[in-house]
Each structure stands twice: as C-alpha cells, then as structure tokens.
Coordinates of C-alpha atoms and ligand atoms in Angstrom, one line a residue:
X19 CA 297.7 136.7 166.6
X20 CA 294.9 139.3 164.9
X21 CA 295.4 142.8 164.9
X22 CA 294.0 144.7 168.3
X23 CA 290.5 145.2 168.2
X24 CA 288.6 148.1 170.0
X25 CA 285.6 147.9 172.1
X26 CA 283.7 150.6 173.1
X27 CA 280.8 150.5 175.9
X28 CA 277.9 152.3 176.3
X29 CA 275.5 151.8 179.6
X30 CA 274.6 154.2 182.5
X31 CA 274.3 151.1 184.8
X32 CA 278.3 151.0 186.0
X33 CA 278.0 147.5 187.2
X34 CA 276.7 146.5 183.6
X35 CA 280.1 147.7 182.3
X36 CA 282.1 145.9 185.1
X37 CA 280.8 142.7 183.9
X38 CA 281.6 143.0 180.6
X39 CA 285.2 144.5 180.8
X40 CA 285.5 141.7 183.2
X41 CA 284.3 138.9 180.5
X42 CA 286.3 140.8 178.3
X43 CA 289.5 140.6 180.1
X44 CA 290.3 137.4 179.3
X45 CA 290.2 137.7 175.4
X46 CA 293.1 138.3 173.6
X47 CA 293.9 141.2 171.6
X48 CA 290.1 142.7 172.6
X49 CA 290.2 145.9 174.6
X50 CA 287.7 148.1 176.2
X51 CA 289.5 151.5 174.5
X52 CA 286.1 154.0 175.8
X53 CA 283.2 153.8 178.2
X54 CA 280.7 155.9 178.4
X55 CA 277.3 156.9 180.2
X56 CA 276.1 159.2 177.7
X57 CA 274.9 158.5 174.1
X58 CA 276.0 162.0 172.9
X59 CA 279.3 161.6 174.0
X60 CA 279.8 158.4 172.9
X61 CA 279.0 159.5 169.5
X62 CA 281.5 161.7 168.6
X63 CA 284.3 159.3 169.8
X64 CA 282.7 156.5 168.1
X65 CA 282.9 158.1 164.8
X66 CA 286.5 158.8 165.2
X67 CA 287.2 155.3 166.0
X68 CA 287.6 153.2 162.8
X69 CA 286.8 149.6 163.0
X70 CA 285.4 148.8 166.5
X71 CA 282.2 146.7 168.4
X72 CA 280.4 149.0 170.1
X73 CA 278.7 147.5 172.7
X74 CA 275.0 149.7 173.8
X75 CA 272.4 149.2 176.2
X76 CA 269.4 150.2 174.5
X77 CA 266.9 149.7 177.1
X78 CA 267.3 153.0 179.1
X79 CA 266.3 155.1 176.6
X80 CA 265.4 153.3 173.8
X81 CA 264.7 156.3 171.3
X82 CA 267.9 157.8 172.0
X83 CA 269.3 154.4 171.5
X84 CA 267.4 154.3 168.3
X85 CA 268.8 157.6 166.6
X86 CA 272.4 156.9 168.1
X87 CA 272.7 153.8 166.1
X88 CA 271.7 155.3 162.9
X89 CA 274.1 157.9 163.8
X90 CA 276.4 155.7 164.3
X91 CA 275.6 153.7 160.9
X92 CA 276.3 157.2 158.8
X93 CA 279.3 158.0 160.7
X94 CA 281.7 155.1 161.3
X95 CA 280.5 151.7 159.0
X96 CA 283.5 149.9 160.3
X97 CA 281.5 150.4 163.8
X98 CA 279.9 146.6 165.0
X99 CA 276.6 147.6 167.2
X100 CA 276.0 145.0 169.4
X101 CA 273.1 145.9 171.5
X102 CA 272.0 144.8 175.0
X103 CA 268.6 145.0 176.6
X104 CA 266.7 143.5 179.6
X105 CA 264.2 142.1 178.2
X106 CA 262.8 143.4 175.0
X107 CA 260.2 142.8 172.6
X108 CA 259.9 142.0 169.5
X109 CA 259.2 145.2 168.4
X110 CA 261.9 146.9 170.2
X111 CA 264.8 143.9 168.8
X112 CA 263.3 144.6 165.1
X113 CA 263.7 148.5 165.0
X114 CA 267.1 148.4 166.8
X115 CA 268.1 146.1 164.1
X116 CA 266.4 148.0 161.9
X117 CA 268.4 151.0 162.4
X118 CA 271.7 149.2 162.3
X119 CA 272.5 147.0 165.0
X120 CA 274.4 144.2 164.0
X121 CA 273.3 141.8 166.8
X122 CA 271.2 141.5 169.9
X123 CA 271.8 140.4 173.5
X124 CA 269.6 140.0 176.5
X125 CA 270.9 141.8 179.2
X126 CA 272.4 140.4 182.2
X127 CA 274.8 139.3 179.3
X128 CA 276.1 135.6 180.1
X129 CA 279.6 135.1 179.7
X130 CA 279.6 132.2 177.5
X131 CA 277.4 133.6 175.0
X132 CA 279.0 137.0 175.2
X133 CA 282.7 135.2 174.3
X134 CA 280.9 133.5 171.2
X135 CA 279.8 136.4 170.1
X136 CA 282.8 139.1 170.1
X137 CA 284.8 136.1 169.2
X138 CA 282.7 135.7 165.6
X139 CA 282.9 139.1 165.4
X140 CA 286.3 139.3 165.5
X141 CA 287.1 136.9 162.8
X142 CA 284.5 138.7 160.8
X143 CA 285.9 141.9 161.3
X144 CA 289.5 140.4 160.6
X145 CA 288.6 138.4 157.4
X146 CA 286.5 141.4 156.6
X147 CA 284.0 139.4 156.1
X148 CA 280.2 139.1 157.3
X149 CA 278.8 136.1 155.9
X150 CA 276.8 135.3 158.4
X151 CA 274.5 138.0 158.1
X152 CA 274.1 137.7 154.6
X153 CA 270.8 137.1 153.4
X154 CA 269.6 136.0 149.4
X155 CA 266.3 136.1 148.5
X156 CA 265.1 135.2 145.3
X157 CA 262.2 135.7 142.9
X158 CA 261.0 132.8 141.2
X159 CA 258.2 131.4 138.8
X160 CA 257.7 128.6 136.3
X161 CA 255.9 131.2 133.7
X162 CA 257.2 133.5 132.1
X163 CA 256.5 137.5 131.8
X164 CA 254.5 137.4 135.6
X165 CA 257.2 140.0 137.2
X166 CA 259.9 138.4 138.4
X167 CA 262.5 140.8 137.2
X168 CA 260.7 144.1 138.2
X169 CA 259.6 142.7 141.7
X170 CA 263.8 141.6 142.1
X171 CA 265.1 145.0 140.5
X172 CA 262.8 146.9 142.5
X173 CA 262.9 145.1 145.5
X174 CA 267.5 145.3 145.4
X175 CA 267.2 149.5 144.7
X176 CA 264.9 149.5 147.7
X177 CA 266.9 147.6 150.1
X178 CA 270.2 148.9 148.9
X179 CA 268.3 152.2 150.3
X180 CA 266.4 151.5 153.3
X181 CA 269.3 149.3 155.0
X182 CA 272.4 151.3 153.4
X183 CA 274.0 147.9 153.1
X184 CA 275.9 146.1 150.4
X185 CA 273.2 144.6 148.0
X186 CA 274.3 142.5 145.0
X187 CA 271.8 142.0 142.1
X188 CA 272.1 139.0 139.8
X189 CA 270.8 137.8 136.9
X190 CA 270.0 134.0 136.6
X191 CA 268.4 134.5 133.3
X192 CA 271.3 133.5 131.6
X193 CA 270.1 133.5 128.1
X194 CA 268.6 137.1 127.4
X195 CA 268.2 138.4 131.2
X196 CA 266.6 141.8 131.8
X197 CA 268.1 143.4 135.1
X198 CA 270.7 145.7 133.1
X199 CA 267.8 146.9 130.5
X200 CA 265.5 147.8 133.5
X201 CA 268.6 149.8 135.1
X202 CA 270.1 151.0 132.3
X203 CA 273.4 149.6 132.9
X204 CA 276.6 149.1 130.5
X205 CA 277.6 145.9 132.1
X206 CA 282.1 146.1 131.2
X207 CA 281.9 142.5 132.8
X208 CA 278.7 139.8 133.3
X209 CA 277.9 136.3 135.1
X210 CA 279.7 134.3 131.9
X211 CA 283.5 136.3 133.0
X212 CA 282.3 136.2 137.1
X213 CA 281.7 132.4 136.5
X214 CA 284.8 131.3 134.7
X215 CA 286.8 133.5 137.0
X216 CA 285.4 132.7 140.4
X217 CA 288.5 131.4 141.6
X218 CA 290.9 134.1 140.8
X219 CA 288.6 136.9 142.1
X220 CA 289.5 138.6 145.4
X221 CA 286.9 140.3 147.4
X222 CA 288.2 143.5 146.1
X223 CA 287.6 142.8 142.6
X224 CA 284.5 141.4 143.0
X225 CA 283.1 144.6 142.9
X226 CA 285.1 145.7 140.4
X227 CA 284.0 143.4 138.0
X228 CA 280.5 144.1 139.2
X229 CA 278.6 146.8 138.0
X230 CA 277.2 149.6 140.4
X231 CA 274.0 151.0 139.8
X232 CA 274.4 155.1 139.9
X233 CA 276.2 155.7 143.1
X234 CA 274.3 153.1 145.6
X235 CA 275.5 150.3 147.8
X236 CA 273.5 148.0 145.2
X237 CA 276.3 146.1 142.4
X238 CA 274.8 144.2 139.6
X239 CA 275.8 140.5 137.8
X240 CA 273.9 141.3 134.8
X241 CA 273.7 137.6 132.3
X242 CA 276.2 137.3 129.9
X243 CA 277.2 139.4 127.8
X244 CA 277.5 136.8 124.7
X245 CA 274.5 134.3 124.8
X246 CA 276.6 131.9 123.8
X247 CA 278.6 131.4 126.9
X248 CA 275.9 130.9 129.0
X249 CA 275.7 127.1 128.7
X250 CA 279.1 127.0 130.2
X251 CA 277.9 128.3 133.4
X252 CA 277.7 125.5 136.0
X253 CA 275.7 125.3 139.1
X254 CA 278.6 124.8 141.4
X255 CA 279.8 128.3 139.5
X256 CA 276.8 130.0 140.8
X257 CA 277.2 128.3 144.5
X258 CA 280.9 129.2 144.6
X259 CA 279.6 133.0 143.1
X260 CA 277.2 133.0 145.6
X261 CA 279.8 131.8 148.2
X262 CA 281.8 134.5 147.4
X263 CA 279.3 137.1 147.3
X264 CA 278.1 136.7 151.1
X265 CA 281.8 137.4 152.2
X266 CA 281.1 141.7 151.6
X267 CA 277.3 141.4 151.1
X268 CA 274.8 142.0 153.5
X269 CA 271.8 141.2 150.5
X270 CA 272.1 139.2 147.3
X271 CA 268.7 139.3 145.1
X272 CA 268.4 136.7 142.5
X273 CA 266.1 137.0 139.6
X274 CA 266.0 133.5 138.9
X275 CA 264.9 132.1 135.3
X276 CA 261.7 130.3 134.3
X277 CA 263.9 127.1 134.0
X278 CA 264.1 124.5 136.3
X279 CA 267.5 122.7 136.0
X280 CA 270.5 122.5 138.0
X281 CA 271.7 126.2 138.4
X282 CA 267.9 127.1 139.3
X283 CA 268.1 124.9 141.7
X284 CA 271.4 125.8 143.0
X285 CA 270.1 129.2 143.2
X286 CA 266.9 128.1 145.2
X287 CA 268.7 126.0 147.7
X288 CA 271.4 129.0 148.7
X289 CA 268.0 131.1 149.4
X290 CA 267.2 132.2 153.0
X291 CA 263.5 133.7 150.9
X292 CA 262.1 132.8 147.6
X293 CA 259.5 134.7 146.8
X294 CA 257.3 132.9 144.3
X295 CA 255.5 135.3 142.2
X296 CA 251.7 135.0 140.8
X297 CA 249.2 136.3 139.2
X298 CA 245.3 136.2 139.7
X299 CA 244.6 133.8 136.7
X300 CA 243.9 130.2 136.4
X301 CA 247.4 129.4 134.4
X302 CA 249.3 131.1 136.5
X303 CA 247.5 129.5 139.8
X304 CA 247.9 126.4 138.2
X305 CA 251.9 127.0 137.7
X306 CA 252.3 128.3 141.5
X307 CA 250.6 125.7 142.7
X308 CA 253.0 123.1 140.7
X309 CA 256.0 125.1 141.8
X310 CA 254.7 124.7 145.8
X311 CA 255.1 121.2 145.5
X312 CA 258.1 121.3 143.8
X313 CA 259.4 123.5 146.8
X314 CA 257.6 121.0 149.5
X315 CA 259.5 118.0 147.6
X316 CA 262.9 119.7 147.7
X317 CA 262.0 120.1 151.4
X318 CA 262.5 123.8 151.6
X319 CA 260.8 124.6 155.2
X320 CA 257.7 127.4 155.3
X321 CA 259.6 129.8 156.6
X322 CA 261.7 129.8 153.2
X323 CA 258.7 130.1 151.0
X324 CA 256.6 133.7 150.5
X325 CA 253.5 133.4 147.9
X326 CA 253.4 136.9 146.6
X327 CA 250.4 138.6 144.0
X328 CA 251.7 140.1 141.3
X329 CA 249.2 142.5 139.5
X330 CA 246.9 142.6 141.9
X331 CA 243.6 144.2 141.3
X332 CA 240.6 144.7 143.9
X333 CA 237.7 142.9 142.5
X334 CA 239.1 140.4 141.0
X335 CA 237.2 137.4 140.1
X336 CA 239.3 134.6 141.6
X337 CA 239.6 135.3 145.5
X338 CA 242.6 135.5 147.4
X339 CA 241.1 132.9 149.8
X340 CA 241.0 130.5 146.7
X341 CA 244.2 130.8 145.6
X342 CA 245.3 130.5 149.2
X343 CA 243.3 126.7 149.4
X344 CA 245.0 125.9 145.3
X345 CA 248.4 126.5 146.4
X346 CA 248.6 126.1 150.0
X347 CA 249.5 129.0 151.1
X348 CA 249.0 132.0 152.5
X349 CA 249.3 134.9 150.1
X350 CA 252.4 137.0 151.4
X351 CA 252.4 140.5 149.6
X352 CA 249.8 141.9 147.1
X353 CA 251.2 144.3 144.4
X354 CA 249.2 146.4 142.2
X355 CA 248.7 146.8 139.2
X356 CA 250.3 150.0 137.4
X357 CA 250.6 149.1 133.8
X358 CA 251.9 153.2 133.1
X359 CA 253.8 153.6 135.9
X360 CA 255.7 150.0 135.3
X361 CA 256.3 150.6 131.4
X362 CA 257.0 153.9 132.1
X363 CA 260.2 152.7 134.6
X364 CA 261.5 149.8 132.6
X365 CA 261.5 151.8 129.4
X366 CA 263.6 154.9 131.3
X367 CA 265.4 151.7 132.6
X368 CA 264.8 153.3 136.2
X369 CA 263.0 152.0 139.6
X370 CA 259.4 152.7 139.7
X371 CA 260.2 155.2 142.6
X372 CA 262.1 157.9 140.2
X373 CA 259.2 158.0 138.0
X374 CA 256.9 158.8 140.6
X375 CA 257.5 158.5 144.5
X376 CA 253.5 158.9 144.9
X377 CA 252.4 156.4 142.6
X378 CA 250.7 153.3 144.4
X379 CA 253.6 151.3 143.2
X380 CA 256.2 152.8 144.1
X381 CA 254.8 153.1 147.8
X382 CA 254.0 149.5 147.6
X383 CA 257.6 148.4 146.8
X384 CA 259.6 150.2 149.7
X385 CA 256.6 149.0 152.5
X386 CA 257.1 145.7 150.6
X387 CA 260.9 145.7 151.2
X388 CA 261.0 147.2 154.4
X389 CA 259.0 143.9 155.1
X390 CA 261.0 141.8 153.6
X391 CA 264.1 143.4 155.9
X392 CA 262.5 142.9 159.0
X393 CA 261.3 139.3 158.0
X394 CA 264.7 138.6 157.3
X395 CA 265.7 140.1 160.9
X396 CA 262.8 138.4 162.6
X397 CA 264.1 135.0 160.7
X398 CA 267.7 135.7 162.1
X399 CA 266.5 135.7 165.8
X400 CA 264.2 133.1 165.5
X401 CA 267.0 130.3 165.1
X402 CA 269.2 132.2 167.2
X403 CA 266.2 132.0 170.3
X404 CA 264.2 129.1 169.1
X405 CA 265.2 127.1 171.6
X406 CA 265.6 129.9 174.1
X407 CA 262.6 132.1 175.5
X408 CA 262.1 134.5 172.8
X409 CA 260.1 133.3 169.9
X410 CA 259.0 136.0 167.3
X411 CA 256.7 134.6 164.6
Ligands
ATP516 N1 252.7 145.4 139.2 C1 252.7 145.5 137.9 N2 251.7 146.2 137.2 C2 251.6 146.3 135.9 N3 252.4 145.7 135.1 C3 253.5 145.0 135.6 C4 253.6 144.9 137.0 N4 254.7 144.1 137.2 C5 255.2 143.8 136.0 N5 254.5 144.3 135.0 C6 254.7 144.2 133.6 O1 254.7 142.8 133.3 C7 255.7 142.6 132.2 C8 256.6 141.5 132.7 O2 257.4 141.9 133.8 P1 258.8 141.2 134.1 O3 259.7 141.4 132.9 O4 259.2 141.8 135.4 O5 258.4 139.7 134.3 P2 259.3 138.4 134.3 O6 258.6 137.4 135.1 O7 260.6 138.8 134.7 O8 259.3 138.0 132.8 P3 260.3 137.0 132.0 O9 259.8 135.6 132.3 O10 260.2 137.3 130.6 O11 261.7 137.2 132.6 C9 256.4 143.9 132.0 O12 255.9 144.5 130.8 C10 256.0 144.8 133.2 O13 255.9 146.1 132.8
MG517 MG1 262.5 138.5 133.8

C-alpha cells in the first residue's frame, strides 16, 4: 500500500474527464481530488496541492496551456504535468515539454497506456525518484586543451537555468580536473569521497556532499581533492555514482578526460549525448575522426553522437563540408571563437554569460543548450512513438 496520491484534471471537454476518472477508478490509492474547466482556476488550487499529477489538455488553448505549465512549474514542483492533446505536432509536444510537462499523451487517451503511465509515475513519485527522465550528456575528445570543460561548465549553468531542473556537474578528469577552477568552487567533498562512499550515500546526502554552484539547481562532483586517490576510482564506482545520480537529477553533465580507459568508457556508455568536441585544424580532425570510429566500434547509435566546432571562425581554411566527409558526420553546433570573453570567465571562475550577456558567446551557449534540451525531449518521444505514428527527427 503507497500513500494516496492526488490527481487533478484539467479539460473543458466533460466527456474527456469522464473517461479518465473512469480509467482512473480502478487504480488504487489514485484519486481525482479537483476538476476543472478553467486554467485560471486550476492554478491557484494546483499550487496549494503538494505532490500531485496534473493531468491538462493542451490542445484548446494551447498558449494558455503554455503559460499555465510554467506557472505551474514555479508554483508547486511536486506537481507531475501530464499533458493530453489531439493530435499535435512536433512543435506543439516540444514547447509543452519545454515549459515543464513531464509527459505527453495523444488524446482520446487509451486506457492501457494511460494505467502505464500514472502507474510509473506513482512509483516515481513514491520512491521520489525520476530516473527515467534523466538525461547525461557528456563532452568528450581525445586531445587535450580543445574545450571540453568550458563547453560542459557552460553548457550545466545554462541548463540548470533554462529547464529549472536538477543538473549535476562532474568532473571525470580525475587527475587535475578543471570544473571547480572555472566556477570558483571550495569543493568540502569530491569524486575520490563520492566514490568510496557510493554505498552509504542516501539521496539526501548526495547533495550534501555535492557542491552547489551559488544558489542554482546545478551541484558539482568536482575531481578529487588529493590526486592521489584518483587511481582508486573504479568504473563500476562511476556507473553506481551515476546510478545514483539519475534517482533526483533531471541532467547529469560529464566533462569526461582525454583518456580512454575503463571509467571513460563507463562514462560514455551511461550517455544518452556525447558531444565530441573539435576544432578546425588537421590534428584535431584527425583525433575526431579516430574518436568516430572508436564510437561506431563501441556501437553507440547516431542519435548518441553530436560532432560539435569548437572555436569556430568564418573563413576558415578547412570547410565545414570537409570535415563533415573526414569524420562522417554532420557538424552539430558551431561555437565561436572569443578568446577575451572565455579567459575573461574562466579566470573570474564564472559562466561566460556573467561576463557579458551580449557577447557572441554567451548568446551562443544558451541557443546551444536550449538545443540540446529539446534534442534530448525530441529523443525521449522518439522511442516512446517510434513504433507508433508520430516520428520527430
Ligand atoms: N569558444 C572559445 N573561444 C576561445 N577560446 C576558447 C573557447 N573555448 C575554449 N577556449 C579556450 O581554450 C582553452 C582550453 O579550454 P578548456 O580548458 O575548456 O579545454 P579542455 O578540452 O577541457 O582542456 P583539457 O584537455 O586541458 O581539459 C582555454 O584557455 C579556453 O579559454
Ligand atoms: Mg578540461
């Protein structure tokens, strides 16, 4: 027996609401505590309602659906937005997700599906957990000094701040990592004590041991604190961290080391993204191109794999379509170069975006991860409808 969890329905269509109470009706310890007609007046009971699945049809008014979600997001984060549509698009599924729905169904809702889904939701909401949704994406390359660490550090303060979600930052670099410098952090606790702990952590003190950056939703693993432990660190230490990491986070960013061995591997398999970094020159071509078939020979599937320009200057001798033909791959992202701007941040040990919100970098970065969010949403309902009628590229 789980404690009594709250529903709460939103459609104008009364019919719409019959059906699912009815569905509902046969689930235990599920109840329909509030339905309602009216977005506005949903609101304010919603955000009174602690943890709940709010259940919204989104395709009456779809901006009105947009801005009650996001309401909804800021008022009551124990509240589970499931929203329901008659057939949407693409578009429409990606900015309702964008704005905090949790998950997606096609309206009219079938009954099976609906049970599967506020029966996962439940046991999410009762283990306090929602691993499913997290997602890790990682930033690799086989050279050194190409931007790995800025492009992850960047890329964590951004998404802890578009999505408003748990984000957990780590740092793979075991011997002498970088993440802490470049955000200034006093680390009390690093990978080396996470690691040898991992089995007598509980969720809460995960992120106790784990450092927050300022007051965001972002919490940093910075490398250890003494070099020397970092050889005891073991790959299935970093699976099990990683493990235990998607119970409360929506985002884990891994700035993964030059080094290919076991934990790098580790690392790269847990990934739902790795975004392999370059930069326009022959060595570094050469390195991505290596690392590609590395990936294709550890079987990682396109979808998993985003070439991404690091650096990146108009003009530049060596054409994007050449490097595409080297390494096989489409070219993902372009970031600029911004020498000042970059120093600048890393030597304030700050994002590029607190140095200057205008600079082409720091515009670059939050377009960049808003991408990278939606991809990640887009790859979500892809296996989820692959085999249905929905496919979103
Ligand atoms: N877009 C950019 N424009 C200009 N300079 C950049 C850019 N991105 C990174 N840099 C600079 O490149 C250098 C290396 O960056 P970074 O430390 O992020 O690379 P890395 O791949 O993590 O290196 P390492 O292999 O040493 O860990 C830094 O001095 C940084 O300022
Ligand atoms: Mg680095």
């Amino acid at each position: 027996m789980g404690e009594n969890l709250n529903v709460i329905i939103i459609d104008k269509d009364e019919t719409s609401r019959d059906i699912i109470k009815n569905y509902l009706s046969s689930t235990d310890n599920v109840y329909v505590s509030a339905e309602f007609f009216d977005f506005a007046l949903a609101e304010e009971f919603i955000a009174k309602s602690g943890k709940c699945i709010v259940l919204t049809d989104v395709s009456e008014d779809y901006p009105k659906a947009v801005s009650l979600i996001k309401n909804i997001k800021t008022e009551n984060k124990d509240a589970y937005i499931v929203a329901l549509s008659t057939k949407p698009s693409t578009e429409t599924i990606i900015k309702i997700m964008r704005a905090g729905a949790k998950e997606f169904l096609n309206k009219p809702v079938i009954e099976t599906e609906f049970l599967n889904l506020i029966n996962t939701i439940k046991s999410e909401l009762e283990n306090d957990e929602i691993s499913e949704g997290c997602k890790i994406i990682s930033t690799f390359s086989n050279k050194g000094g190409i931007g790995k660490t800025s492009i992850a550090v960047n890329l964590a303060v951004e998404l802890a701040q578009i999505t408003k979600e748990k984000v957990a930052l780590l740092d793979l670099n075991l011997q002498l990592g970088d993440v802490s410098t470049f955000l200034d952090l006093n680390p009390a606790f690093a990978m080396d004590y996470i690691a040898a702990n991992i089995n007598n952590l509980s969720q809460e003190d995960f992120l106790n041991v784990m450092t927050r950056y300022k007051n965001t939703s972002l919490y940093v693993i910075a490398d250890p604190l003494n070099i020397d432990k970092s050889n005891d660190i073991t790959a299935e230490q970093i699976k099990n961290i990683l493990s235990a990491l998607k119970k409360s986070f929506s985002y884990i960013v891994i700035d993964i080391g030059t080094n290919i061995d076991s934990k790098t591997i580790a690392a790269l398999d847990a990934s739902d993204l790795i975004l392999l970094i370059a930069i326009v020159n022959l060595p570094a071509i050469r390195s991505t191109q290596r690392c590609m078939e590395l990936f294709n020979r550890l079987g990682y599937s396109a979808d998993k794999v985003k070439l991404i320009l690091n650096r990146y200057m108009e003009n530049e001798d060596i054409k994007t379509a050449d490097i595409e033909e080297v390494v096989k791959q489409k070219v993902y992202w372009k970031i600029p170069n911004n020498y000042l701007t970059m120093m600048s941040a890393i030597n304030k040990g700050v994002p590029v975006e607190e140095i200057n919100p205008e600079a082409n970098i720091a515009i670059n970065y939050k377009d960049f991860s808003q991408k990278i969010s939606d991809y990640l949403i887009t790859q979500k309902l892809n296996k989820k409808y692959n085999e249905k009628e929905l496919k979103i590229i």
